[in-house]
Coordinates of C-alpha atoms in Angstrom, one line a residue:
X8 CA 6.3 37.4 -0.5
X9 CA 4.8 38.3 -3.9
X10 CA 1.8 36.4 -5.2
X11 CA 3.8 35.0 -8.1
X12 CA 6.5 33.7 -5.9
X13 CA 4.0 32.1 -3.5
X14 CA 2.3 30.4 -6.5
X15 CA 5.6 29.1 -7.8
X16 CA 6.4 27.6 -4.4
X17 CA 3.0 25.9 -4.2
X18 CA 3.5 24.5 -7.7
X19 CA 6.9 23.2 -6.6
X20 CA 5.4 21.6 -3.5
X21 CA 2.7 20.0 -5.6
X22 CA 5.3 18.7 -8.0
X23 CA 7.4 17.2 -5.1
X24 CA 4.5 15.2 -3.7
X25 CA 3.4 13.9 -7.1
X26 CA 6.9 12.9 -8.4
X27 CA 7.3 9.6 -6.5
X28 CA 4.7 7.8 -8.7
X29 CA 5.4 9.7 -11.9
X30 CA 7.6 6.9 -13.5
X31 CA 5.9 3.8 -12.2
X32 CA 5.3 1.1 -14.8
X33 CA 1.9 -0.5 -15.0
X34 CA 2.8 -3.5 -12.9
X35 CA 0.3 -3.5 -10.1
X36 CA 2.5 -1.4 -7.8
X37 CA -0.3 1.2 -7.4
X38 CA -3.5 0.6 -5.5
X39 CA -5.2 -2.6 -6.6
X40 CA -8.6 -0.9 -7.4
X41 CA -6.7 1.8 -9.4
X42 CA -4.6 -0.8 -11.3
X43 CA -7.7 -2.2 -13.0
X44 CA -8.5 1.1 -14.7
X45 CA -4.8 1.8 -15.4
X46 CA -4.6 -1.4 -17.4
X47 CA -7.7 -0.4 -19.4
X48 CA -6.1 2.9 -20.3
X49 CA -2.7 1.4 -21.1
X50 CA -4.4 -1.4 -23.1
X51 CA -6.3 1.2 -25.3
X52 CA -3.1 3.2 -25.8
X53 CA -1.3 0.1 -26.9
X54 CA -4.0 -0.9 -29.3
X55 CA -4.1 2.7 -30.8
X56 CA -0.4 2.6 -31.3
X57 CA -0.2 -0.8 -32.9
X58 CA -3.4 -0.4 -35.0
X59 CA -5.8 2.4 -36.0
X60 CA -5.1 5.8 -34.4
X61 CA -8.8 6.8 -34.9
X62 CA -9.8 8.2 -31.5
X63 CA -13.4 7.4 -32.3
X64 CA -12.7 3.7 -32.1
X65 CA -11.0 2.7 -28.9
X66 CA -10.5 -1.0 -28.4
X67 CA -9.8 -3.4 -25.6
X68 CA -8.4 -6.9 -25.4
X69 CA -11.2 -8.5 -23.4
X70 CA -13.7 -8.3 -26.3
X71 CA -13.8 -12.0 -27.0
X72 CA -13.3 -13.0 -30.6
X73 CA -14.7 -9.7 -31.9
X74 CA -13.1 -6.4 -32.9
X75 CA -12.8 -5.2 -29.2
X76 CA -14.6 -1.9 -29.8
X77 CA -15.5 -0.5 -26.4
X78 CA -17.8 2.0 -24.8
X79 CA -15.6 4.5 -22.9
X80 CA -15.0 8.1 -22.1
X81 CA -13.4 10.0 -24.9
X82 CA -9.9 8.6 -25.0
X83 CA -7.9 11.8 -24.5
X84 CA -5.2 10.1 -22.4
X85 CA -4.7 6.8 -24.2
X86 CA -4.8 8.5 -27.6
X87 CA -2.1 11.0 -26.5
X88 CA -0.1 8.1 -25.1
X89 CA -0.3 6.3 -28.4
X90 CA 1.1 9.3 -30.2
X91 CA 4.0 9.3 -27.8
X92 CA 4.5 5.6 -28.3
X93 CA 5.1 6.1 -32.0
X94 CA 8.0 8.4 -31.1
X95 CA 9.6 6.9 -28.0
X96 CA 8.2 3.3 -28.0
X97 CA 5.6 1.7 -25.7
X98 CA 6.3 3.3 -22.4
X99 CA 3.1 3.6 -20.3
X100 CA 4.9 5.9 -17.9
X101 CA 4.4 8.7 -20.4
X102 CA 0.8 8.7 -19.5
X103 CA 1.6 9.5 -15.9
X104 CA 3.7 12.4 -17.1
X105 CA 0.9 13.7 -19.3
X106 CA -1.5 13.5 -16.3
X107 CA 1.1 15.2 -14.1
X108 CA 1.2 18.1 -16.6
X109 CA -2.6 18.2 -16.5
X110 CA -2.5 18.3 -12.7
X111 CA -0.1 21.2 -12.6
X112 CA -2.2 23.1 -15.1
X113 CA -5.3 22.4 -13.0
X114 CA -3.5 23.8 -10.0
X115 CA -2.5 27.0 -11.9
X116 CA -6.1 27.5 -12.8
X117 CA -7.2 26.8 -9.3
X118 CA -4.8 29.4 -7.9
X119 CA -6.1 32.0 -10.3
X120 CA -9.7 31.1 -9.3
X121 CA -8.8 31.3 -5.6
X122 CA -7.1 34.7 -6.2
X123 CA -10.4 36.0 -7.6
X124 CA -12.4 34.9 -4.6
X125 CA -10.0 35.3 -1.7
X126 CA -7.5 37.8 -0.3
X127 CA -3.8 36.7 -0.9
X128 CA -3.4 34.8 2.4
X129 CA -6.6 32.9 1.9
X130 CA -5.8 32.1 -1.7
X131 CA -2.4 30.7 -0.7
X132 CA -3.9 28.6 2.0
X133 CA -6.5 27.2 -0.4
X134 CA -3.7 26.5 -2.9
X135 CA -1.7 24.6 -0.3
X136 CA -4.8 22.6 0.6
X137 CA -5.5 21.7 -3.0
X138 CA -1.8 21.0 -3.8
X139 CA -1.7 18.5 -0.9
X140 CA -5.2 16.9 -1.3
X141 CA -4.7 13.2 -1.7
X142 CA -7.3 12.7 -4.5
X143 CA -5.9 15.3 -7.0
X144 CA -2.4 14.1 -6.0
X145 CA -3.2 10.5 -6.7
X146 CA -4.9 11.2 -10.0
X147 CA -1.9 13.4 -11.1
X148 CA 0.1 10.2 -11.8
X149 CA -2.7 7.7 -12.4
X150 CA -3.5 6.3 -15.8
X151 CA -7.2 7.3 -15.5
X152 CA -9.4 9.9 -17.3
X153 CA -10.2 11.7 -14.0
X154 CA -7.0 13.9 -14.1
X155 CA -8.0 15.4 -17.5
X156 CA -11.6 15.7 -16.3
X157 CA -10.5 17.6 -13.2
X158 CA -8.5 20.1 -15.3
X159 CA -11.6 20.7 -17.4
X160 CA -13.8 21.1 -14.3
X161 CA -11.6 23.7 -12.7
X162 CA -11.0 25.5 -16.0
X163 CA -14.8 25.6 -16.7
X164 CA -15.5 26.9 -13.1
X165 CA -12.7 29.6 -13.4
X166 CA -14.0 31.0 -16.7
X167 CA -17.6 30.8 -15.8
X168 CA -17.0 32.7 -12.6
X169 CA -15.2 35.3 -14.6
X170 CA -18.1 35.5 -16.9
X171 CA -20.6 36.1 -14.1
X172 CA -18.5 39.0 -12.9
X173 CA -17.3 40.7 -16.1
X174 CA -19.9 39.4 -18.6
X175 CA -17.1 39.0 -21.2
X176 CA -18.0 36.7 -24.1
X177 CA -14.4 35.3 -24.3
X178 CA -14.8 34.0 -20.7
X179 CA -18.1 32.3 -21.7
X180 CA -16.3 30.7 -24.7
X181 CA -13.5 29.5 -22.3
X182 CA -16.1 28.0 -20.0
X183 CA -17.7 26.3 -23.0
X184 CA -14.4 24.7 -24.2
X185 CA -13.4 23.5 -20.7
X186 CA -16.9 22.2 -19.9
X187 CA -17.1 20.3 -23.2
X188 CA -13.7 18.7 -22.6
X189 CA -14.5 17.8 -19.0
X190 CA -17.8 16.1 -20.0
X191 CA -16.0 14.1 -22.7
X192 CA -13.2 13.1 -20.4
X193 CA -15.6 11.7 -17.8
X194 CA -19.4 12.0 -17.2
X195 CA -18.9 13.0 -13.6
X196 CA -18.4 16.5 -14.8
X197 CA -22.1 16.7 -15.3
X198 CA -22.3 18.2 -11.8
X199 CA -21.1 21.4 -13.2
X200 CA -24.5 22.0 -14.7
X201 CA -26.1 22.2 -11.2
X202 CA -23.1 24.2 -9.9
X203 CA -23.5 26.9 -12.7
X204 CA -27.3 27.0 -12.2
X205 CA -26.8 27.6 -8.4
X206 CA -24.4 30.4 -9.3
X207 CA -26.8 32.0 -11.7
X208 CA -29.6 31.9 -9.1
X209 CA -27.6 34.4 -7.0
X210 CA -28.9 37.9 -6.8
X211 CA -26.2 39.4 -9.0
X212 CA -26.3 36.9 -11.8
X213 CA -30.0 36.0 -12.0
X214 CA -30.5 38.3 -15.1
X215 CA -28.1 36.0 -17.1
X216 CA -30.7 33.3 -17.0
X217 CA -32.6 35.2 -19.6
X218 CA -29.7 35.4 -21.9
X219 CA -30.2 33.4 -25.2
X220 CA -26.5 33.4 -25.7
X221 CA -25.9 31.6 -22.4
X222 CA -28.3 28.8 -23.2
X223 CA -26.9 28.4 -26.7
X224 CA -23.4 28.1 -25.4
X225 CA -24.6 25.6 -22.8
X226 CA -26.1 23.5 -25.5
X227 CA -23.0 23.6 -27.5
X228 CA -20.9 22.6 -24.5
X229 CA -23.1 19.5 -23.8
X230 CA -23.6 18.5 -27.5
X231 CA -20.2 16.8 -28.1
X232 CA -20.5 14.7 -24.9
X233 CA -24.1 13.7 -25.7
X234 CA -23.0 12.6 -29.2
X235 CA -20.0 10.7 -27.9
X236 CA -21.9 8.8 -25.2
X237 CA -24.7 8.0 -27.7
X238 CA -22.0 6.6 -29.9
X239 CA -20.6 4.6 -27.0
X240 CA -24.1 3.2 -26.2
X241 CA -24.3 2.0 -29.7
X242 CA -20.9 0.3 -29.4
X243 CA -22.1 -1.4 -26.1
X244 CA -25.3 -2.7 -27.7
X245 CA -23.5 -4.0 -30.8
X246 CA -20.3 -5.4 -29.2
X247 CA -21.1 -5.8 -25.5
X248 CA -17.9 -4.1 -24.3
X249 CA -17.9 -1.2 -21.8
X250 CA -15.6 0.3 -19.2
X251 CA -18.4 0.5 -16.7
X252 CA -20.8 3.0 -18.3
X253 CA -23.6 0.8 -19.6
X254 CA -22.4 -2.4 -18.0
X255 CA -23.1 -1.2 -14.4
X256 CA -26.0 0.3 -12.5
X257 CA -24.8 3.6 -11.1
X258 CA -28.0 5.3 -10.0
X259 CA -29.3 4.6 -6.5
X260 CA -32.9 5.5 -7.4
X261 CA -35.6 5.1 -4.8
X262 CA -33.2 2.9 -2.7
X263 CA -31.4 6.1 -1.7
X264 CA -34.3 6.8 0.6
X265 CA -34.7 3.2 2.0
X266 CA -31.1 2.0 2.3
X267 CA -28.9 4.0 4.6
X268 CA -25.7 2.4 3.3
X269 CA -25.7 4.5 0.1
X270 CA -25.7 7.8 2.0
X271 CA -23.3 6.4 4.6
X272 CA -20.9 5.3 1.8
X273 CA -20.9 8.7 0.1
X274 CA -20.4 10.6 3.4
X275 CA -17.6 8.2 4.5
X276 CA -15.8 8.7 1.2
X277 CA -16.1 12.5 1.7
X278 CA -14.8 12.4 5.2
X279 CA -12.0 9.9 4.5
X280 CA -10.7 11.5 1.3
X281 CA -11.8 15.1 1.0
X282 CA -12.2 16.7 4.5
X283 CA -9.7 15.9 7.2
X284 CA -11.3 16.1 10.6
X285 CA -9.8 19.5 11.4
X286 CA -10.5 20.8 8.0
X287 CA -14.1 19.8 8.4
X288 CA -14.2 22.0 11.5
X289 CA -12.9 24.9 9.5
X290 CA -15.3 24.3 6.7
X291 CA -18.3 24.1 9.0
X292 CA -17.2 27.4 10.7
X293 CA -16.9 29.1 7.3
X294 CA -20.3 27.7 6.2
X295 CA -22.0 28.9 9.4
X296 CA -20.3 32.3 10.1
X297 CA -19.0 33.4 6.7
X298 CA -21.9 32.4 4.5
X299 CA -22.3 35.9 3.2
X300 CA -18.9 36.0 1.6
X301 CA -18.8 35.3 -2.1
X302 CA -16.1 32.7 -1.8
X303 CA -18.0 30.7 0.7
X304 CA -21.2 30.9 -1.3
X305 CA -19.3 29.7 -4.4
X306 CA -17.6 26.9 -2.5
X307 CA -20.8 25.7 -0.9
X308 CA -22.6 25.7 -4.2
X309 CA -19.8 23.7 -5.8
X310 CA -19.6 21.2 -3.0
X311 CA -23.4 20.8 -2.9
X312 CA -23.5 20.1 -6.6
X313 CA -20.9 17.3 -6.3
X314 CA -22.6 15.9 -3.2
X315 CA -26.0 15.7 -5.0
X316 CA -24.3 14.0 -7.9
X317 CA -22.7 11.4 -5.5
X318 CA -26.0 10.7 -3.9
X319 CA -27.7 10.1 -7.2
X320 CA -24.9 7.8 -8.3
X321 CA -24.4 6.3 -4.9
X322 CA -24.4 2.7 -6.2
X323 CA -20.9 3.6 -7.5
X324 CA -19.7 6.7 -5.7
X325 CA -20.7 5.2 -2.3
X326 CA -18.5 2.2 -2.8
X327 CA -15.1 2.1 -1.1
X328 CA -13.3 1.4 -4.4
X329 CA -14.8 4.5 -6.0
X330 CA -13.1 6.9 -3.6
X331 CA -11.3 8.7 -6.4
X332 CA -14.6 9.8 -7.9
X333 CA -14.7 12.3 -5.0
X334 CA -11.8 14.3 -6.3
X335 CA -14.3 16.8 -7.9
X336 CA -15.1 17.9 -4.3
X337 CA -11.5 18.8 -3.5
X338 CA -11.6 22.4 -5.1
X339 CA -14.7 23.3 -3.0
X340 CA -13.1 21.9 0.2
X341 CA -9.9 23.9 -0.5
X342 CA -11.9 27.2 -1.0
X343 CA -13.7 26.7 2.3
X344 CA -10.3 26.1 4.0
X345 CA -8.9 29.3 2.4
X346 CA -12.0 31.3 3.3
X347 CA -11.7 30.2 7.0
X348 CA -8.0 31.0 7.1
X349 CA -8.6 34.4 5.5
X350 CA -11.1 35.3 8.1
X351 CA -8.8 34.2 10.9
X352 CA -6.0 36.2 9.5
X353 CA -8.2 39.3 9.5
X354 CA -9.1 38.8 13.1
X355 CA -5.6 38.2 14.2
X356 CA -4.2 41.1 12.2
X357 CA -6.7 43.4 13.8
X358 CA -5.9 42.4 17.4
X359 CA -2.2 41.5 17.2
X360 CA -0.4 42.1 13.9
X361 CA 2.6 39.8 14.8
X362 CA 0.2 36.9 15.2
X363 CA -0.6 37.2 11.5
X364 CA 3.0 36.4 10.5
X365 CA 3.1 33.5 13.0
X366 CA 0.0 32.0 11.4
X367 CA 1.7 32.1 8.0
X368 CA 4.8 30.6 9.4
X369 CA 2.9 27.8 11.1
X370 CA 1.1 27.0 7.8
X371 CA 4.4 27.0 5.9
X372 CA 5.9 24.6 8.5
X373 CA 2.9 22.3 8.3
X374 CA 3.1 22.2 4.5
X375 CA 6.8 21.2 4.8
X376 CA 6.0 18.5 7.3
X377 CA 3.2 17.3 5.0
X378 CA 5.7 16.9 2.2
X379 CA 8.1 15.1 4.4
X380 CA 5.3 12.8 5.5
X381 CA 4.6 11.9 1.9
X382 CA 8.2 10.7 1.5
X383 CA 9.0 9.5 4.9
X384 CA 5.9 8.1 6.6
X385 CA 4.4 5.4 4.4
X386 CA 4.9 2.7 7.1
X387 CA 3.5 5.0 9.8
X388 CA 0.6 6.3 7.7
X389 CA -1.8 3.4 8.5
X390 CA -1.4 4.3 12.2
X391 CA -2.2 8.0 11.5
X392 CA -5.5 7.6 9.6
X393 CA -8.9 8.8 10.8
X394 CA -9.1 7.5 14.4
X395 CA -5.9 9.3 15.6
X396 CA -6.7 12.4 13.6
X397 CA -10.2 12.6 15.1
X398 CA -8.6 12.2 18.5
X399 CA -6.2 15.0 17.8
X400 CA -9.1 17.2 16.7
X401 CA -10.8 16.3 20.0
X402 CA -7.7 17.3 21.8
X403 CA -7.7 20.7 20.1
X404 CA -11.3 21.2 21.1
X405 CA -10.4 20.3 24.7
X406 CA -7.5 22.9 24.7
X407 CA -9.8 25.5 23.3
X408 CA -12.4 24.7 26.1
X409 CA -9.7 25.0 28.7
X410 CA -8.8 28.4 27.3
X411 CA -12.4 29.5 27.4
X412 CA -12.8 28.3 31.0
X413 CA -9.8 30.4 32.0
X414 CA -11.7 33.5 30.9
X415 CA -10.7 33.8 27.3
X416 CA -14.0 32.6 25.7
X417 CA -13.8 35.2 22.9
X418 CA -10.5 33.8 21.7
X419 CA -11.2 30.1 22.3
X420 CA -12.8 29.5 18.9
X421 CA -9.9 31.4 17.2
X422 CA -7.4 29.2 19.0
X423 CA -9.2 26.0 18.0
X424 CA -9.4 27.1 14.4
X425 CA -5.9 28.3 14.2
X426 CA -4.6 25.0 15.6
X427 CA -6.8 23.1 13.2
X428 CA -5.3 24.7 10.1
X429 CA -1.8 23.1 10.3
X430 CA -3.2 19.8 11.4
X431 CA -5.4 19.8 8.3
X432 CA -2.3 20.2 6.0
X433 CA -0.4 17.5 7.9
X434 CA -3.2 15.1 7.6
X435 CA -3.4 15.6 3.9
X436 CA 0.3 14.7 3.5
X437 CA -0.2 11.6 5.8
X438 CA -3.2 10.6 3.7
X439 CA -1.2 10.7 0.5
X440 CA 1.4 8.4 2.2
X441 CA -1.4 6.2 3.5
X442 CA -2.8 5.8 0.0
X443 CA 0.6 4.8 -1.4
X444 CA 1.0 2.3 1.4
X445 CA -2.3 0.5 0.5
X446 CA -2.9 -3.0 -1.0
X447 CA -1.1 -3.8 -4.3
X448 CA -1.5 -6.2 -7.1
X449 CA 2.2 -7.1 -7.5
X450 CA 1.5 -10.8 -6.9
X451 CA -1.0 -10.9 -9.8
X452 CA 1.5 -9.2 -12.0
X453 CA 4.2 -11.6 -10.9
X454 CA 1.9 -14.5 -11.7
X455 CA 1.2 -13.1 -15.2
X456 CA 4.9 -12.9 -15.9
X457 CA 5.5 -16.5 -14.7
X458 CA 2.7 -17.9 -16.8
X459 CA 3.5 -15.9 -20.0
X460 CA 6.1 -18.5 -21.3
X461 CA 3.4 -21.2 -21.3
X462 CA 1.3 -19.2 -23.8
X463 CA 3.0 -20.5 -27.0
X464 CA 1.5 -19.8 -30.5
X465 CA -1.6 -18.0 -31.6
X466 CA -4.9 -18.2 -29.7
X467 CA -7.2 -16.3 -27.4
X468 CA -7.4 -16.6 -23.6
X469 CA -10.3 -16.7 -21.3
X470 CA -10.0 -15.1 -17.9
X471 CA -12.3 -15.2 -14.9
X472 CA -13.7 -11.9 -13.9
X473 CA -15.7 -10.7 -10.9
X474 CA -19.4 -11.2 -10.3
X475 CA -21.8 -9.5 -12.7
X476 CA -24.5 -8.7 -10.0
X477 CA -24.2 -6.9 -6.6
X478 CA -26.1 -8.0 -3.5
X479 CA -29.2 -6.2 -4.7
X480 CA -29.2 -7.9 -8.1
X481 CA -28.1 -4.8 -10.0
X482 CA -25.6 -5.2 -12.8
X483 CA -21.9 -4.4 -12.1
X484 CA -18.9 -4.4 -14.3
X485 CA -17.4 -7.9 -14.0
X486 CA -14.5 -7.6 -16.3
X487 CA -10.9 -8.0 -14.9
X488 CA -8.7 -6.4 -17.6
X489 CA -5.2 -6.6 -16.1
X490 CA -4.4 -10.2 -17.2
X491 CA -5.2 -9.4 -20.8
X492 CA -2.9 -6.4 -20.7
X493 CA 0.0 -8.1 -18.9
X494 CA -0.1 -11.3 -21.0
X495 CA -0.6 -9.2 -24.2
X496 CA -3.5 -11.6 -25.3
X497 CA -7.0 -11.0 -26.5
X498 CA -9.9 -13.0 -25.3
X499 CA -12.9 -13.5 -23.1
X500 CA -13.6 -12.0 -19.7
X501 CA -16.1 -14.3 -18.0
X502 CA -18.4 -13.4 -15.1
X503 CA -17.3 -15.3 -12.1
X504 CA -20.7 -17.0 -11.6
X505 CA -20.6 -18.3 -15.2
X506 CA -17.2 -19.9 -14.9
X507 CA -17.5 -23.6 -15.3
X508 CA -16.5 -26.5 -17.5
X509 CA -19.4 -26.0 -20.0
X510 CA -18.8 -22.3 -20.4
X511 CA -15.1 -22.9 -21.0
X512 CA -15.8 -25.5 -23.7
X513 CA -18.1 -22.9 -25.3
X514 CA -15.4 -20.2 -25.5
X515 CA -12.9 -22.9 -26.6
X516 CA -15.0 -23.5 -29.6
X517 CA -14.7 -19.8 -30.4
X518 CA -10.9 -19.8 -30.3
X519 CA -9.9 -19.7 -26.6
X520 CA -6.9 -22.0 -25.9
X521 CA -6.0 -21.1 -22.3
X522 CA -7.9 -20.2 -19.2
X523 CA -6.5 -17.9 -16.5
X524 CA -8.0 -17.7 -13.0
X525 CA -6.7 -16.2 -9.8
X526 CA -6.7 -18.2 -6.6
X527 CA -9.1 -15.7 -4.9
X528 CA -11.6 -16.5 -7.7
X529 CA -11.1 -20.2 -7.3
X530 CA -11.9 -19.9 -3.6
X531 CA -15.0 -17.9 -4.3
X532 CA -16.8 -20.7 -6.3
X533 CA -17.2 -23.9 -4.3
X534 CA -16.2 -27.0 -6.2
X535 CA -14.7 -25.1 -9.2
X536 CA -11.1 -26.2 -8.5
X537 CA -12.1 -29.8 -8.6
X538 CA -14.2 -29.4 -11.7
X539 CA -11.4 -27.7 -13.6
X540 CA -8.8 -30.3 -12.5
X541 CA -11.0 -33.1 -13.9
X542 CA -11.6 -31.4 -17.2
X543 CA -8.5 -29.4 -18.2
X544 CA -4.8 -30.0 -17.8
X545 CA -3.1 -27.3 -15.6
X546 CA -0.1 -25.7 -17.2
X547 CA 0.8 -23.4 -14.2
X548 CA 0.0 -23.4 -10.5
X549 CA 1.3 -20.4 -8.6
X550 CA 0.7 -18.6 -5.3
X551 CA -1.6 -16.1 -6.9
X552 CA -3.1 -17.7 -10.1
X553 CA -3.4 -20.8 -12.3
X554 CA -3.3 -21.4 -16.0
X555 CA -5.3 -24.2 -17.7
X556 CA -5.1 -25.5 -21.3
X557 CA -8.5 -25.7 -22.9
X558 CA -8.5 -29.0 -24.8

């Protein structure tokens, strides 16, 4: 099969596994922790469409009685959604389609990058791994900035690698543009600075460190993001609204060396969402025995740069809810997978050429099963998460050990690694299904729809948020945006520990007429339900939330 035909098939496979979520409305039917950020994005898009289209002034509805200006990443996605709204009407699903296109573009760039670093079989294996990876797959149809950021990250890596090889200025300009866009889309792309530095420290590229042009281009790439986030910081200080940039403590600091839960959280997210157990075995084999190959060195430098970033920002990236931050590790994991498969193909082709074709057939069959798992196994997926997959990897190791004991020690490792490859792809598909079978916020959305008729006339709402401090006393983003979006009301998002009769009277004097609180929030504050019942008349009591009139 030609390289172009293989790439088209991988793109088709990626499209198939991404399509089920491509037209979902913003109604809480995606994962609950993702729904929060989706409502932020859809809220900004709606405000752009109904008001000022100036991309330098994104606004949210939970900004109290102020203008609602908010510190956020550069609003590529909500602004593009707003442009589409003005043509086709307010359809948030268009944002999913925009991210889907960005995801497919990222895959095209990744396939080109892999083709530069790997032989054809390894590049196709890496492409399959990336196409099925659960984090890029989920971000492809999620209303979050990470999808655009991942496109920028892969584009910057692709062009920078070309520049280190060919030293063409146009490649350096391409890397500049993609890097600048990635940093604007989300600050997580800052890991690329360490990745590029590690590449330049290599024996063949060290001379580039003395190039004034390279440092000038690097400065130009970082400058737009620096100016944007400085502008956002000013907005935060003036208006107090943020999407988690200044409103939350991300950096672990010295606690990284004294509190094991930060490292444990980062490693757990990597193992659960980036490296299936069998793929981890392949990656470790590549790192130990193929470390002199350029692809492996590039992949290890890329993965190490993301891992260091996650450790530094472990107060966020080590949390369970922040699993999708780890999508930037997926390209490195895919390259390690491809390098391991390319080496296995060489060994098998040298000893038994027909086995090479069998390995390709097994991988193709595993990819097909993975696609079927995405569509057909959402109910079985919770049973097929890490414990069973670890057990299956152990079984493969046992089979390889038996093979070695029977006098085939030289081929035992090859057997183990060959069997690990299809299991890795199958696990990726099952993980996508597992993620789609996770907890939802449909009950909260239903409550919002039921209480909406009680909000008659003009006026702001107040809505209970989450706690504004974590267990260490560090600030966390307390806002809960989805009720504002679903109810199409502006108002105040109150930290849960501040919710009380006195605070509600205070926001009522500033224009709030109703108070929305979910039942899980009521249960989290002892005595709050009784205090509210004695002070404000309830308008709605549902299974998920309550609505009070502030009089």
